[in-house]
């Protein structure tokens, strides 16, 4: 297989992974969109977090909510907990990196708010601690995970939502996550603005 064929194969594999995920993820993404719109309509906010590519996804989601997705609409209250390097490094230095999100949630999270926790494996210690802090603050959790959802999926309650990308390849899971976030942005716009 030459390099161009390998790249072609990767495109095919990515497209198939997304198609396979559609049946599994359409309903939980729709539920998350409805829950988020309800949160925003009741003056709640979304707090999002993740690590590495998942941190970038958290910031992407927040920018789509604060600014816009594909259509003009009022700004929606959202904050990426991984975007403030001074706060992250301060908490990591004075406490423990596992607490960088939980500490912020303890200060900023309110009952009725939503934590959007992103972890491709569901096993990121600081995201799990964030979920625990959110539960203590009576927040709803939306977990965007992959594989089997890991420990993060296991700790969800009935009011929480699991969006778990199928498969084992982290690259394919992350690609599905980005599509799920775009579906979420489109669904929120549809619920708020109509067709």
Tab-separated table of N, CA and C in Angstrom, residues 40-109:
chain	number	residue	atom	x	y	z
A	40	UNK	N	-29.990	26.757	29.584
A	40	UNK	CA	-29.775	28.145	29.185
A	40	UNK	C	-31.041	28.985	29.372
A	41	UNK	N	-32.189	28.412	29.081
A	41	UNK	CA	-33.457	29.148	29.213
A	41	UNK	C	-33.791	29.448	30.674
A	42	UNK	N	-33.190	28.679	31.588
A	42	UNK	CA	-33.392	28.913	33.020
A	42	UNK	C	-32.172	29.587	33.657
A	43	UNK	N	-31.422	30.317	32.834
A	43	UNK	CA	-30.278	31.115	33.277
A	43	UNK	C	-29.149	30.298	33.882
A	44	UNK	N	-29.046	29.038	33.460
A	44	UNK	CA	-27.930	28.203	33.869
A	44	UNK	C	-26.779	28.359	32.895
A	45	UNK	N	-25.693	27.670	33.193
A	45	UNK	CA	-24.506	27.749	32.337
A	45	UNK	C	-23.905	26.372	32.141
A	46	UNK	N	-23.069	26.280	31.126
A	46	UNK	CA	-22.329	25.067	30.840
A	46	UNK	C	-20.877	25.292	31.220
A	47	UNK	N	-20.315	24.335	31.940
A	47	UNK	CA	-18.887	24.301	32.227
A	47	UNK	C	-18.344	23.085	31.490
A	48	UNK	N	-17.280	23.245	30.718
A	48	UNK	CA	-16.740	22.149	29.913
A	48	UNK	C	-15.279	21.918	30.256
A	49	UNK	N	-14.856	20.645	30.167
A	49	UNK	CA	-13.454	20.341	30.437
A	49	UNK	C	-13.026	19.078	29.710
A	50	UNK	N	-11.721	18.956	29.540
A	50	UNK	CA	-11.097	17.793	28.928
A	50	UNK	C	-9.595	18.012	28.918
A	51	UNK	N	-8.861	17.040	28.418
A	51	UNK	CA	-7.403	17.109	28.343
A	51	UNK	C	-6.950	16.919	26.899
A	52	UNK	N	-5.884	17.593	26.503
A	52	UNK	CA	-5.334	17.418	25.169
A	52	UNK	C	-6.347	17.768	24.095
A	53	UNK	N	-6.596	16.831	23.166
A	53	UNK	CA	-7.574	17.067	22.107
A	53	UNK	C	-8.964	17.303	22.688
A	54	UNK	N	-9.269	16.652	23.807
A	54	UNK	CA	-10.569	16.861	24.456
A	54	UNK	C	-10.676	18.265	25.053
A	55	UNK	N	-9.554	18.823	25.498
A	55	UNK	CA	-9.557	20.213	25.965
A	55	UNK	C	-9.860	21.149	24.807
A	56	UNK	N	-9.257	20.867	23.650
A	56	UNK	CA	-9.544	21.672	22.460
A	56	UNK	C	-11.022	21.552	22.084
A	57	UNK	N	-11.578	20.350	22.207
A	57	UNK	CA	-13.006	20.157	21.922
A	57	UNK	C	-13.876	20.937	22.907
A	58	UNK	N	-13.474	20.971	24.181
A	58	UNK	CA	-14.231	21.741	25.178
A	58	UNK	C	-14.236	23.224	24.801
A	59	UNK	N	-13.085	23.739	24.393
A	59	UNK	CA	-13.008	25.137	23.982
A	59	UNK	C	-13.800	25.383	22.700
A	60	UNK	N	-13.778	24.435	21.783
A	60	UNK	CA	-14.543	24.542	20.540
A	60	UNK	C	-16.028	24.637	20.858
A	61	UNK	N	-16.528	23.753	21.715
A	61	UNK	CA	-17.936	23.779	22.115
A	61	UNK	C	-18.298	25.125	22.741
A	62	UNK	N	-17.474	25.578	23.660
A	62	UNK	CA	-17.755	26.838	24.351
A	62	UNK	C	-17.766	28.011	23.377
A	63	UNK	N	-16.835	28.037	22.439
A	63	UNK	CA	-16.822	29.139	21.468
A	63	UNK	C	-18.070	29.115	20.598
A	64	UNK	N	-18.545	27.912	20.232
A	64	UNK	CA	-19.780	27.807	19.445
A	64	UNK	C	-20.996	28.282	20.229
A	65	UNK	N	-20.973	28.142	21.547
A	65	UNK	CA	-22.100	28.579	22.373
A	65	UNK	C	-22.037	30.076	22.672
A	66	UNK	N	-20.853	30.538	23.035
A	66	UNK	CA	-20.709	31.961	23.357
A	66	UNK	C	-20.869	32.856	22.134
A	67	UNK	N	-20.335	32.425	21.014
A	67	UNK	CA	-20.393	33.223	19.805
A	67	UNK	C	-21.574	32.776	18.954
A	68	UNK	N	-21.373	31.769	18.142
A	68	UNK	CA	-22.429	31.235	17.284
A	68	UNK	C	-21.935	29.937	16.681
A	69	UNK	N	-22.871	29.134	16.198
A	69	UNK	CA	-22.488	27.946	15.446
A	69	UNK	C	-22.527	28.297	13.967
A	70	UNK	N	-23.661	28.136	13.306
A	70	UNK	CA	-23.746	28.517	11.897
A	70	UNK	C	-24.723	29.657	11.649
A	71	UNK	N	-25.477	30.020	12.666
A	71	UNK	CA	-26.446	31.113	12.521
A	71	UNK	C	-26.314	32.074	13.691
A	72	UNK	N	-26.700	33.320	13.443
A	72	UNK	CA	-26.686	34.314	14.514
A	72	UNK	C	-27.758	33.983	15.539
A	73	UNK	N	-27.400	34.116	16.807
A	73	UNK	CA	-28.326	33.930	17.916
A	73	UNK	C	-27.705	34.577	19.141
A	74	UNK	N	-28.483	34.779	20.192
A	74	UNK	CA	-27.898	35.338	21.412
A	74	UNK	C	-26.798	34.430	21.969
A	75	UNK	N	-25.851	35.027	22.649
A	75	UNK	CA	-24.775	34.266	23.284
A	75	UNK	C	-25.344	33.388	24.389
A	76	UNK	N	-24.764	32.207	24.547
A	76	UNK	CA	-25.191	31.262	25.577
A	76	UNK	C	-24.072	31.119	26.600
A	77	UNK	N	-24.426	31.034	27.870
A	77	UNK	CA	-23.459	31.044	28.971
A	77	UNK	C	-22.662	29.743	29.031
A	78	UNK	N	-21.373	29.840	28.736
A	78	UNK	CA	-20.514	28.658	28.730
A	78	UNK	C	-19.084	29.059	29.066
A	79	UNK	N	-18.370	28.143	29.703
A	79	UNK	CA	-16.999	28.403	30.129
A	79	UNK	C	-16.176	27.125	29.988
A	80	UNK	N	-15.025	27.225	29.334
A	80	UNK	CA	-14.092	26.099	29.232
A	80	UNK	C	-13.133	26.168	30.414
A	81	UNK	N	-13.214	25.192	31.304
A	81	UNK	CA	-12.406	25.207	32.520
A	81	UNK	C	-10.927	24.988	32.241
A	82	UNK	N	-10.594	24.491	31.060
A	82	UNK	CA	-9.192	24.245	30.729
A	82	UNK	C	-8.529	25.429	30.036
A	83	UNK	N	-9.244	26.538	29.845
A	83	UNK	CA	-8.717	27.649	29.053
A	83	UNK	C	-7.887	28.656	29.858
A	84	UNK	N	-7.943	28.611	31.176
A	84	UNK	CA	-7.251	29.589	32.018
A	84	UNK	C	-5.966	28.966	32.573
A	85	UNK	N	-4.855	29.207	31.887
A	85	UNK	CA	-3.603	28.555	32.276
A	85	UNK	C	-3.123	28.979	33.667
A	86	UNK	N	-3.365	30.219	34.061
A	86	UNK	CA	-2.932	30.663	35.390
A	86	UNK	C	-3.670	29.892	36.483
A	87	UNK	N	-4.983	29.723	36.320
A	87	UNK	CA	-5.766	28.975	37.303
A	87	UNK	C	-5.359	27.509	37.311
A	88	UNK	N	-5.208	26.915	36.133
A	88	UNK	CA	-4.827	25.500	36.058
A	88	UNK	C	-3.496	25.236	36.747
A	89	UNK	N	-2.501	26.064	36.441
A	89	UNK	CA	-1.176	25.826	37.010
A	89	UNK	C	-1.131	26.149	38.495
A	90	UNK	N	-1.910	27.110	38.926
A	90	UNK	CA	-1.976	27.437	40.348
A	90	UNK	C	-2.555	26.269	41.147
A	91	UNK	N	-3.671	25.735	40.684
A	91	UNK	CA	-4.293	24.607	41.392
A	91	UNK	C	-3.385	23.380	41.322
A	92	UNK	N	-2.814	23.109	40.161
A	92	UNK	CA	-1.930	21.951	40.006
A	92	UNK	C	-0.718	22.053	40.921
A	93	UNK	N	-0.169	23.261	41.066
A	93	UNK	CA	1.019	23.467	41.894
A	93	UNK	C	0.692	23.410	43.383
A	94	UNK	N	-0.410	24.033	43.775
A	94	UNK	CA	-0.752	24.110	45.197
A	94	UNK	C	-1.477	22.873	45.714
A	95	UNK	N	-2.096	22.135	44.828
A	95	UNK	CA	-2.917	20.999	45.245
A	95	UNK	C	-2.479	19.747	44.495
A	96	UNK	N	-3.181	19.474	43.398
A	96	UNK	CA	-2.945	18.251	42.631
A	96	UNK	C	-3.579	18.460	41.258
A	97	UNK	N	-2.912	17.999	40.205
A	97	UNK	CA	-3.469	18.184	38.858
A	97	UNK	C	-4.839	17.531	38.727
A	98	UNK	N	-5.096	16.496	39.495
A	98	UNK	CA	-6.401	15.826	39.443
A	98	UNK	C	-7.528	16.758	39.879
A	99	UNK	N	-7.200	17.851	40.554
A	99	UNK	CA	-8.230	18.748	41.093
A	99	UNK	C	-8.398	20.038	40.292
A	100	UNK	N	-7.718	20.177	39.149
A	100	UNK	CA	-7.733	21.455	38.421
A	100	UNK	C	-9.137	21.863	37.965
A	101	UNK	N	-9.997	20.908	37.659
A	101	UNK	CA	-11.366	21.234	37.237
A	101	UNK	C	-12.322	21.205	38.418
A	102	UNK	N	-12.140	20.251	39.320
A	102	UNK	CA	-13.037	20.122	40.475
A	102	UNK	C	-13.030	21.392	41.323
A	103	UNK	N	-11.859	21.961	41.507
A	103	UNK	CA	-11.759	23.185	42.322
A	103	UNK	C	-12.544	24.325	41.679
A	104	UNK	N	-12.461	24.456	40.367
A	104	UNK	CA	-13.206	25.505	39.660
A	104	UNK	C	-14.712	25.250	39.737
A	105	UNK	N	-15.106	24.005	39.614
A	105	UNK	CA	-16.529	23.673	39.698
A	105	UNK	C	-17.061	23.982	41.084
A	106	UNK	N	-16.267	23.716	42.117
A	106	UNK	CA	-16.692	24.029	43.481
A	106	UNK	C	-16.971	25.523	43.652
A	107	UNK	N	-16.252	26.359	42.922
A	107	UNK	CA	-16.436	27.806	43.008
A	107	UNK	C	-17.523	28.320	42.068
A	108	UNK	N	-17.645	27.729	40.886
A	108	UNK	CA	-18.490	28.299	39.831
A	108	UNK	C	-19.771	27.533	39.554
A	109	UNK	N	-19.803	26.253	39.867
A	109	UNK	CA	-20.948	25.421	39.527
A	109	UNK	C	-22.121	25.632	40.465
